Coordinates of C-alpha atoms in Angstrom, one line a residue:
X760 CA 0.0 0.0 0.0
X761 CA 1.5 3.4 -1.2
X762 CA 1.5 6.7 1.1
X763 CA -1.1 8.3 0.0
X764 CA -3.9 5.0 0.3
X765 CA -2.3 5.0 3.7
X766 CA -3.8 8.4 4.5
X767 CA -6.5 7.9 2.7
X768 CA -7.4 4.6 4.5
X769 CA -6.7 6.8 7.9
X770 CA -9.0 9.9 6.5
X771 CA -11.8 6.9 5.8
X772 CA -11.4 5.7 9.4
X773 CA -11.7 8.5 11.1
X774 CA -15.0 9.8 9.0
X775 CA -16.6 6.7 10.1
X776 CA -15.5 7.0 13.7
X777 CA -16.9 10.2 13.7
X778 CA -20.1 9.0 11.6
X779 CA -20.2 6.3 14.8
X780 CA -19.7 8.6 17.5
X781 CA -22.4 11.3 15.7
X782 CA -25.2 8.1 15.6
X783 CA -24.3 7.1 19.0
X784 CA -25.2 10.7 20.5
X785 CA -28.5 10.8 18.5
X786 CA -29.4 7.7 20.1
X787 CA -29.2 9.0 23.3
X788 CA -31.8 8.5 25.6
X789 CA -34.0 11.7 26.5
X790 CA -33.7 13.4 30.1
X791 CA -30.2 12.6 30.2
X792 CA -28.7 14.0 33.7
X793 CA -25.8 16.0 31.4
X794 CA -29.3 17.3 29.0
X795 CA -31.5 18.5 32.3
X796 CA -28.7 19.6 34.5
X797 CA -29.1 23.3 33.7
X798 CA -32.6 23.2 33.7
X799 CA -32.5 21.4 37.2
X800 CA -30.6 24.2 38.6
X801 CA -32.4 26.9 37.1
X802 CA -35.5 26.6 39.0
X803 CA -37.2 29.7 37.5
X804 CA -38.0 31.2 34.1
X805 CA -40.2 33.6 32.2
X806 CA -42.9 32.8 29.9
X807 CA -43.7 34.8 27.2
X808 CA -47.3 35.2 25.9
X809 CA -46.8 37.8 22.5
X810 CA -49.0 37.8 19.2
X811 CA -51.6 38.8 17.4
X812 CA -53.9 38.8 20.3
X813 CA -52.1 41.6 22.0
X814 CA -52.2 43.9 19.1
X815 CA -56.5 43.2 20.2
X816 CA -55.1 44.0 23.7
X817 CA -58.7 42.1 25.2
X818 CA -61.0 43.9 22.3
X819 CA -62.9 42.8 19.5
X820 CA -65.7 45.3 17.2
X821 CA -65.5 47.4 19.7
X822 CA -66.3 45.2 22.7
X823 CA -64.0 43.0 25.0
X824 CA -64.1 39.6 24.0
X825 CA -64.6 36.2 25.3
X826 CA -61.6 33.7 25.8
X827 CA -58.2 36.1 26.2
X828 CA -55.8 35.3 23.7
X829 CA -58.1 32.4 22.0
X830 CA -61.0 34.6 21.1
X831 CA -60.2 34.0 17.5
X832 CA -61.9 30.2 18.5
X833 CA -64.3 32.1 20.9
X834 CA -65.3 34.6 19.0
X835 CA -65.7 32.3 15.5
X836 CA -63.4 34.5 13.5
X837 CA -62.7 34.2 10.1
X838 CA -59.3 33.5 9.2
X839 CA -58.7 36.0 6.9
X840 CA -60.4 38.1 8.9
X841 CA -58.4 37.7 12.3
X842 CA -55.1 38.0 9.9
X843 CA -55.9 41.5 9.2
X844 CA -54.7 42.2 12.4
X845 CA -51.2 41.8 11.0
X846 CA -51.4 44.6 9.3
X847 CA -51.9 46.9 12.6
X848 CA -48.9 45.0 14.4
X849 CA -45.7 47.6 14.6
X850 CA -44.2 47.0 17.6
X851 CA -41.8 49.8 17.4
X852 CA -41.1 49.7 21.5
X853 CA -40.0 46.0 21.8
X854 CA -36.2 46.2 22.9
X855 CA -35.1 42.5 23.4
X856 CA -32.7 44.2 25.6
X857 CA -35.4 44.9 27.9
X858 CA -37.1 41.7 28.5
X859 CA -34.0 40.2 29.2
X860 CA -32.6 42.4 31.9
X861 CA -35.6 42.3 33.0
X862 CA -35.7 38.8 33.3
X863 CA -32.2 38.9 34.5
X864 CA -32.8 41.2 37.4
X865 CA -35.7 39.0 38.5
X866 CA -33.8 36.0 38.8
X867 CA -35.0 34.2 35.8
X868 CA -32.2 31.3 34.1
X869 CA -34.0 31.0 31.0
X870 CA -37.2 32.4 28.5
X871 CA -40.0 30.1 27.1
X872 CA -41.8 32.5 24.2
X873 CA -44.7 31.7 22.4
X874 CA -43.1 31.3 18.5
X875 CA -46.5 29.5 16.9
X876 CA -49.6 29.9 19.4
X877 CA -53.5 28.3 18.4
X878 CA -53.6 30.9 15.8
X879 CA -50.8 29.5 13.8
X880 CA -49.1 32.9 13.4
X881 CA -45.6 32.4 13.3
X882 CA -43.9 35.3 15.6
X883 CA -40.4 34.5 13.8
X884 CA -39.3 34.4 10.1
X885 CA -40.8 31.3 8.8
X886 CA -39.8 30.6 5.3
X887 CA -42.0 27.8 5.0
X888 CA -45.0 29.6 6.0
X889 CA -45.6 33.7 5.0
X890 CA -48.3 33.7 7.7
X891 CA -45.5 35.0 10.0
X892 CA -44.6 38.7 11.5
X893 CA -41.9 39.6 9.1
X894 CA -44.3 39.1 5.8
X895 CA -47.2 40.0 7.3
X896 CA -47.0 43.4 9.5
X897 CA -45.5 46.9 8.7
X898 CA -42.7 46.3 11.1
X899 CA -41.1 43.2 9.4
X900 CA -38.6 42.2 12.1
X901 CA -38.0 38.6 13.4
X902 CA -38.3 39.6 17.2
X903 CA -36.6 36.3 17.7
X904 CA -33.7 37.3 16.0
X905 CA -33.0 40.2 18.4
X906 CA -34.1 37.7 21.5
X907 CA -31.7 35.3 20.6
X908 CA -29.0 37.8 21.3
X909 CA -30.1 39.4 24.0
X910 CA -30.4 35.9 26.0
X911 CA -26.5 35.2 24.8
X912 CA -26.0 38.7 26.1
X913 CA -27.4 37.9 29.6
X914 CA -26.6 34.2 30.4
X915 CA -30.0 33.1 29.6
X916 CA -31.6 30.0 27.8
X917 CA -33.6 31.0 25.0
X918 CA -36.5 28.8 24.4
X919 CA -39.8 28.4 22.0
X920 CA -42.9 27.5 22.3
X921 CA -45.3 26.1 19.5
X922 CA -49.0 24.8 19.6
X923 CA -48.7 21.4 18.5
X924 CA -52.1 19.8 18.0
X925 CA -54.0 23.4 17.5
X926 CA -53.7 25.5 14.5
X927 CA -56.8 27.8 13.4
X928 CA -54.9 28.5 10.1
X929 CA -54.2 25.1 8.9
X930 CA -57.0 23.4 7.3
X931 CA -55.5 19.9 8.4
X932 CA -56.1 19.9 12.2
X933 CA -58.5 18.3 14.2
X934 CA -59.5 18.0 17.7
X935 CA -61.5 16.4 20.3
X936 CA -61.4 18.2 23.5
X937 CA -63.9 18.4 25.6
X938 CA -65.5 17.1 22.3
X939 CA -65.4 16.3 18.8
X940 CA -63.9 19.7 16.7
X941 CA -64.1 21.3 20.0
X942 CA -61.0 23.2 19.5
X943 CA -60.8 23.1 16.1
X944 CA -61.3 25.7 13.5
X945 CA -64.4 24.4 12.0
X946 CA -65.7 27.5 10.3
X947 CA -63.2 28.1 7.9
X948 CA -62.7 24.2 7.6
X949 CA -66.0 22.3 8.5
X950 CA -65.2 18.9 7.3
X951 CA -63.5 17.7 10.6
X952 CA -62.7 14.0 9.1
X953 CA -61.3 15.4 6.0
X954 CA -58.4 16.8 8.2
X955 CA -55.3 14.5 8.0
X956 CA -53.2 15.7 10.6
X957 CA -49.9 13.9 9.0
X958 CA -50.3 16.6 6.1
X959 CA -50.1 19.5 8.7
X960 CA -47.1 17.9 10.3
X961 CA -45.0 17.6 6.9
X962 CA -46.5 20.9 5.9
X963 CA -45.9 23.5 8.7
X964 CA -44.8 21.8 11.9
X965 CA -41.7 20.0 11.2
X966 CA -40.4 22.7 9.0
X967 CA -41.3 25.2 11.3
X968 CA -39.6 23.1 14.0
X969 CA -36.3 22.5 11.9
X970 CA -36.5 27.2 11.3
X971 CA -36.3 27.2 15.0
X972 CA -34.2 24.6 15.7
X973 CA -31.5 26.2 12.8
X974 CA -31.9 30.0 12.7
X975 CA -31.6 30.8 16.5
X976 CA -28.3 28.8 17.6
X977 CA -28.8 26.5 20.3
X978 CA -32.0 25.9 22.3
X979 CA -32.9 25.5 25.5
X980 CA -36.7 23.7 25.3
X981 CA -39.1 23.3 22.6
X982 CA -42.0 23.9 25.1
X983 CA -44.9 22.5 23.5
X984 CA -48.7 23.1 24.5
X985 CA -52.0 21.0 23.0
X986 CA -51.2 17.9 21.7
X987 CA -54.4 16.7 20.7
X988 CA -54.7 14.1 18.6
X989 CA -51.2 13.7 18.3
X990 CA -50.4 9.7 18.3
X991 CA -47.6 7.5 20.2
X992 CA -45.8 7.2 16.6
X993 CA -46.0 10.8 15.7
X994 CA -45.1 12.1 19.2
X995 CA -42.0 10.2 18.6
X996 CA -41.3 10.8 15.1
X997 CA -41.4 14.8 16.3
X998 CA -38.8 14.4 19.5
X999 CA -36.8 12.2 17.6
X1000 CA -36.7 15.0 14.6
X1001 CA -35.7 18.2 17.7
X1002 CA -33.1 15.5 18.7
X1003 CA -31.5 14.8 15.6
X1004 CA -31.5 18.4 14.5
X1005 CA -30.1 19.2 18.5
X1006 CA -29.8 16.7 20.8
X1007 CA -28.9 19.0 24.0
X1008 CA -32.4 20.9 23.6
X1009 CA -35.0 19.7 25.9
X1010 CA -38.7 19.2 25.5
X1011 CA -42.0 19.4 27.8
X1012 CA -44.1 16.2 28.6
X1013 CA -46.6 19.0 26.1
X1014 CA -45.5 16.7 23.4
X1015 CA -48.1 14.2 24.2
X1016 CA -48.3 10.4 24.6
X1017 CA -45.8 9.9 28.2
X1018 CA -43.1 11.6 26.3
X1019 CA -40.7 14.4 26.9
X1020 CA -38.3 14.9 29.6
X1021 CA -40.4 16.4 32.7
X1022 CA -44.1 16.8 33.4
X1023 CA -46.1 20.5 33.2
X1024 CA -48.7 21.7 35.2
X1025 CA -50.8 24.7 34.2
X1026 CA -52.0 26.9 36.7
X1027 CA -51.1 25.2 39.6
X1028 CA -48.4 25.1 42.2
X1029 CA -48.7 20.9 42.8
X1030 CA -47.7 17.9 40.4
X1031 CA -48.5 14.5 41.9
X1032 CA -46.4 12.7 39.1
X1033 CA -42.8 11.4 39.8
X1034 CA -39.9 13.3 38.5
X1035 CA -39.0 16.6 36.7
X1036 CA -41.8 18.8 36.6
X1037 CA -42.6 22.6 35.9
X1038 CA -45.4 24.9 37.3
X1039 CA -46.7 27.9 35.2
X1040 CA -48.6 30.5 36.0
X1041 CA -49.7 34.0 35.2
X1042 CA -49.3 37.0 37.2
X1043 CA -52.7 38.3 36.3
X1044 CA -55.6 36.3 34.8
X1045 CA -54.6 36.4 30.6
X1046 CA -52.0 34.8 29.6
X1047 CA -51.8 37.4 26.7
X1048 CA -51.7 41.0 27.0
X1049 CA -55.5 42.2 28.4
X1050 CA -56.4 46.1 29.0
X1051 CA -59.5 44.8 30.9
X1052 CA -57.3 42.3 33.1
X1053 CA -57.2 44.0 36.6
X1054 CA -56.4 41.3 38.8
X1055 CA -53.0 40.8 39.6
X1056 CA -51.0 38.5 42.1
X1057 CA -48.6 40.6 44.4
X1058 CA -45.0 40.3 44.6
X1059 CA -45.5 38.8 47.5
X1060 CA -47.7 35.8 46.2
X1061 CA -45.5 35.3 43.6
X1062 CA -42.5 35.0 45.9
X1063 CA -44.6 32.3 48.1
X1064 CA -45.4 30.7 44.6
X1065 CA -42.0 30.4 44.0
X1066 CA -41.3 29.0 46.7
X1067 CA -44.5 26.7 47.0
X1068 CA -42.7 25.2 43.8
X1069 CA -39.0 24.9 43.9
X1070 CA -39.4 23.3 47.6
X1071 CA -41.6 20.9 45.8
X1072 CA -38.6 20.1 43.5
X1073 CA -40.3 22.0 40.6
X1074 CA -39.3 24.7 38.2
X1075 CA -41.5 28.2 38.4
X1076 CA -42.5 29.7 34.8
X1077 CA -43.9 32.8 35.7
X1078 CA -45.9 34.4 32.3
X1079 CA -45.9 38.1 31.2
X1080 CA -48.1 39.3 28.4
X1081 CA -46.4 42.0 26.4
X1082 CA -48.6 44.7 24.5
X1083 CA -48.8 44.9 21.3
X1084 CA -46.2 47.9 21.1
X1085 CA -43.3 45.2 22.5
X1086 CA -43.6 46.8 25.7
X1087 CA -44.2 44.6 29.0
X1088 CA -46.9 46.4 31.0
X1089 CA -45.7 48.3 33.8
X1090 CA -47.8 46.2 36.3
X1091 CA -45.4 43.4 35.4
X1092 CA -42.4 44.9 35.4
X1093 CA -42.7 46.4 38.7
X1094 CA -43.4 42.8 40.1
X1095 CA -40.1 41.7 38.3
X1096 CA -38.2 44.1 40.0
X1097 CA -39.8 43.4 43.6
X1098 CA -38.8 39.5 42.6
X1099 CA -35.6 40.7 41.6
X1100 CA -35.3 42.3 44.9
X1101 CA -36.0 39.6 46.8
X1102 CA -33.8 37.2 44.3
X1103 CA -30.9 39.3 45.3
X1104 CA -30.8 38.2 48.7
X1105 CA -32.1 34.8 48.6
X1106 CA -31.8 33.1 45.4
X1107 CA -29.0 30.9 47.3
X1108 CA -31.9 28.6 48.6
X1109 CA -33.4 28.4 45.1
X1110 CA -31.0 27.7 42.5
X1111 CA -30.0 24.4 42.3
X1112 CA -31.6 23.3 45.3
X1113 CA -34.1 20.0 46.2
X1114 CA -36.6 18.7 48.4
X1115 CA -35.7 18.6 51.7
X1116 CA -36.8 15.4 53.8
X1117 CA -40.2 17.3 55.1
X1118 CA -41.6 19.5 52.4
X1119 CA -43.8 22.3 54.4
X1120 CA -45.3 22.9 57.9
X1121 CA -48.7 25.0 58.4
X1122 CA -51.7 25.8 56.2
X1123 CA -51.7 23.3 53.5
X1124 CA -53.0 24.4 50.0
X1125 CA -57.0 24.8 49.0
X1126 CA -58.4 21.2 48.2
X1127 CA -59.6 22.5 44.5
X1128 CA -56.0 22.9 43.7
X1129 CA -55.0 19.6 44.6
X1130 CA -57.9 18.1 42.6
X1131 CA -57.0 20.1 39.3
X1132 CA -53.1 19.6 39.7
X1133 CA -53.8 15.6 39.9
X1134 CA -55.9 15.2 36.9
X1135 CA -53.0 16.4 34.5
X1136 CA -55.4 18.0 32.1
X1137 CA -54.7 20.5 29.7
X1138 CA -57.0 23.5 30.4
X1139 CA -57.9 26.2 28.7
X1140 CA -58.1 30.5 28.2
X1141 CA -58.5 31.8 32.3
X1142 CA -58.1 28.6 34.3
X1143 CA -55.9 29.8 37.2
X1144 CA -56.3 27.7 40.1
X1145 CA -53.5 29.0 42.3
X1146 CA -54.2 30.0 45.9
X1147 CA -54.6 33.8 46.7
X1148 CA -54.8 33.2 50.2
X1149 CA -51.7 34.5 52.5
X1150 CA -50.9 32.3 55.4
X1151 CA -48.1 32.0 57.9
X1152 CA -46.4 28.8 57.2
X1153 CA -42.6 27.3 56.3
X1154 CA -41.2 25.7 53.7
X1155 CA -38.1 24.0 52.8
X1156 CA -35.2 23.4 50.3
X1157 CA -32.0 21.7 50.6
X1158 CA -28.2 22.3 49.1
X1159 CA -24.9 21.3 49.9
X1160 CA -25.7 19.8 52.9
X1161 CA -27.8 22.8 54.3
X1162 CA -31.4 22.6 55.5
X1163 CA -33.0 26.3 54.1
X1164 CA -35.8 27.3 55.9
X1165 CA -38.3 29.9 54.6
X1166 CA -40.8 31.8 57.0
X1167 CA -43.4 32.8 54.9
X1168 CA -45.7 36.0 55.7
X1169 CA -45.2 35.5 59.5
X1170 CA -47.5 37.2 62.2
X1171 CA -45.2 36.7 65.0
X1172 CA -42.1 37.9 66.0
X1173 CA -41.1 34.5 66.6
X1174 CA -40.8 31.2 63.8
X1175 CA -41.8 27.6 65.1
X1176 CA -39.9 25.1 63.2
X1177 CA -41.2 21.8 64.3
X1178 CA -39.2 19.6 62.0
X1179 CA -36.2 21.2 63.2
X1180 CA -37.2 20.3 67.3
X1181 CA -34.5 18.5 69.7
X1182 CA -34.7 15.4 69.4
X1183 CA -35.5 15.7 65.3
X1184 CA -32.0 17.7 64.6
X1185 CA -28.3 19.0 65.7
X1186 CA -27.9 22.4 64.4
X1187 CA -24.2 23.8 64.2
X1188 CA -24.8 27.1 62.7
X1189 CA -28.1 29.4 61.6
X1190 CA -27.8 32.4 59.6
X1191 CA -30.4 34.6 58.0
X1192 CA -29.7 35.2 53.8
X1193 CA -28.7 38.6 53.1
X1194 CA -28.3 40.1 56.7
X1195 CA -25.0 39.7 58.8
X1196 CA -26.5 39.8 62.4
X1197 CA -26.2 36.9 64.5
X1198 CA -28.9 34.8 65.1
X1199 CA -30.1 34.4 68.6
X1200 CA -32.4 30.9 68.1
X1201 CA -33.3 28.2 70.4
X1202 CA -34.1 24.6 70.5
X1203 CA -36.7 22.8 72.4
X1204 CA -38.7 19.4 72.2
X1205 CA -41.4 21.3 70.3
X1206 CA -39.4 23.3 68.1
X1207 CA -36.3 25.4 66.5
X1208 CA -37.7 29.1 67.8
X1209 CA -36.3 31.2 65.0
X1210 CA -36.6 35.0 65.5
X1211 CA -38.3 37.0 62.5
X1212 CA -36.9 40.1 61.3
X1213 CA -39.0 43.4 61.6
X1214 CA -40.4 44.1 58.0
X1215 CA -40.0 47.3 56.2
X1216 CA -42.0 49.2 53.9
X1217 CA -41.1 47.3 50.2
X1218 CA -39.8 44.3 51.9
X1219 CA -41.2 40.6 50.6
X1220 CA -42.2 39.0 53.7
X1221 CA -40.7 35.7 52.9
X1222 CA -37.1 35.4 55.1
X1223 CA -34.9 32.4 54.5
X1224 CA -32.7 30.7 57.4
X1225 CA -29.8 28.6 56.3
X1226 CA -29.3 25.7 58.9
X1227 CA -26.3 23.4 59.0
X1228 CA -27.0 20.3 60.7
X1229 CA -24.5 18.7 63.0
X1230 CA -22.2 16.3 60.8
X1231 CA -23.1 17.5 57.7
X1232 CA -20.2 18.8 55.7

């Protein structure tokens, strides 16, 4: 054998090794503890609800409509009649900059944003579809574009959303919840057994998928909502398609069929399923961006929610609904920065941080939220189930080998920790996150007697105590 078919014959081998060691990763099982590790540690994110629908801001001829940001299914609308709405979407105020910061100063590790919702309006440059924001509006920008950076900019995972099993603008999707064609767009497309769902999935979903999955760089989630009538084979043909194109990006159990790499619960701070799972809520009612929407959770609720959550060994997506000016409403970024505030001192007990042998002492959550977190369903429009109520109660977390405790909204000037009683634990050391006064605590056969700090005027009334436990490193 001459020289050069030596180094041809050692160029060969080492294109297939590589070709071996290429097939080997994309046969890699999903949830991977290398794939989720990030996404484990982050413990809180920021969901993005931005489309059409905001542009409407809660209005429809001239009257606020029924079902937030699906009244184009509420409402009965046309399809070419709710695409004219592209035309009055400029959002000359969005400034990627700007959510991410914001996200940033709040705490947040990564951003979930709605790149395809129910109305099948693409909020991203979608060659294979011109039903998207940069052929259809005056502004013709691909928001995501600018996103993308931002999120490199900050340390954050960018991530998409992307209605699976709805699409009002495809003619080839039907339903069946709560009935037959009952989210389905039947008045453009009445023949609901005509529909061959396999047609929109060649057509618009995994060429969409593969835009998102190329144009962006890498991606944290493909957070998918509604999978309908999705089957076993075509769930799997769809994960198998993100994990090919990148096998690092996760995806929500939203894909339907027991698949995906942790469970979701909507509008609820419980999951009774094993494993990885993610809570996410709204701040006000909508989802999307709602002028009539009044109602909206306090900084303090949120931090309680966040911490109802993450010591449940969940992940908090907390929504915002921007207007349709790119702006985020000033209600929400105010609670951000009060998060942010309270994030500054005391995100130590919530990144990277896990259940703690006892979970909670005091008030237990409302019965109806425990009903509607076990049943798993996927809800719909204003469904928010959360509790409103403000107790005095404790929670818990646990990190390198410390116990943290968090008084929630306490009345008294002194904390009752039961689980942390003589007899139940050996404390070493107590401190309080982000104040360097000693802490004068005692121990008793009842109780730890932690002593709470007098609130002032902005303050969050959620205080964290880092225990370390006799013999623990």
């Amino acid at each position: 054998m001459g020289p050069s078919m030596k180094i041809k014959t050692i160029l060969l081998s080492c294109f297939l090794l590589g070709c071996s060691l290429w097939s080997f990763a994309q046969q890699q099982p999903m949830g991977t503890s290398d794939k989720m590790a990030w996404w484990s540690a982050s413990r809180f994110g920021l969901f993005i609800h931005w489309g059409l629908y905001s542009q409407t801001a809660g209005d429809w001829n001239g009257r606020p409509t029924r079902g937030g940001e699906h009244f184009m299914l509420y409402e009965r609308i046309p399809l070419q009649q709710y695409a004219q709405i592209a035309k009055d979407f400029n959002p000359t105020a969005f400034d990627a900059d700007t959510w991410a910061k914001a996200a940033k100063w709040a705490g947040m590790k990564y951003i979930v944003i709605t790149a395809k919702h129910h109305d099948g309006f693409a909020m991203f440059n979608s060659p294979s579809s011109d039903y998207n924001v940069v052929q259809q509006t005056p502004w013709q920008r691909d928001p995501m574009r600018d996103l993308a950076d931002a999120c490199k900019r900050y340390d954050l995972k960018l991530c998409f959303y992307y209605s699976l099993g709805r699409d009002w603008a495809d003619p080839d999707v039907p339903t069946n919840w709560p009935s037959k064609a009952g989210r389905s767009n039947f008045w453009d497309y009445p023949n609901e057994d005509a529909k061959d769902l396999s047609k929109y999935i060649e057509r618009k979903v995994k060429p969409q998928l593969h835009e998102l999955l190329t144009q962006y760089g890498p991606i944290g989630i493909i957070w998918f909502d509604t999978p309908e009538l999705f089957t076993k084979e075509q769930s799997t043909e769809i994960q198998q398609f993100i994990t090919d194109l990148q096998p690092n990006c996760i995806i929500n159990s939203r894909i339907g069929n027991q698949l995906g790499d942790y469970e979701v619960v909507e509008q609820s701070l419980m999951n009774k399923a094993k494993g990885k799972w993610e809570a996410c809520i709204t701040m006000s009612r909508n989802w999307g961006f709602n002028k009539h929407d009044t109602v909206w959770k306090s900084p303090e609720i949120l931090v309680r929610n966040l911490v109802e959550v993450v010591s449940r060994g969940g992940n908090l997506l907390l929504n915002i609904g921007p207007k349709g000016d790119g702006t985020f409403p000033v209600e929400s970024m105010a609670r951000l920065r009060s998060i942010g505030d309270w994030m500054s001192l005391n995100a130590e007990a919530i990144y990277g941080s896990g259940e703690w042998k006892i979970q909670s002492e005091g008030n237990q959550l409302h019965e109806e939220e425990t009903e509607i977190a076990g049943q798993q369903t996927i809800k719909d429009a204003e469904n928010d189930a959360t509790s409103k109520d403000i107790v005095s109660d404790i929670r818990f977390t646990t990190k390198d080998g410390f116990v943290y405790v968090f008084v929630r909204s306490p009345k008294t000037d002194f904390a009752a920790v039961k689980s942390l009683a003589a007899g139940q634990a050996q404390i070493a050391k107590i401190t309080l996150l982000g104040s360097k006064q000693k802490i004068k605590w005692k121990q008793d056969a009842k109780a730890l007697h932690l002593p709470v700090p007098s609130a002032t005027g902005g303050e969050i009334p959620v205080y964290v105590f880092k225990v370390k436990l006799v013999g623990q490193s």
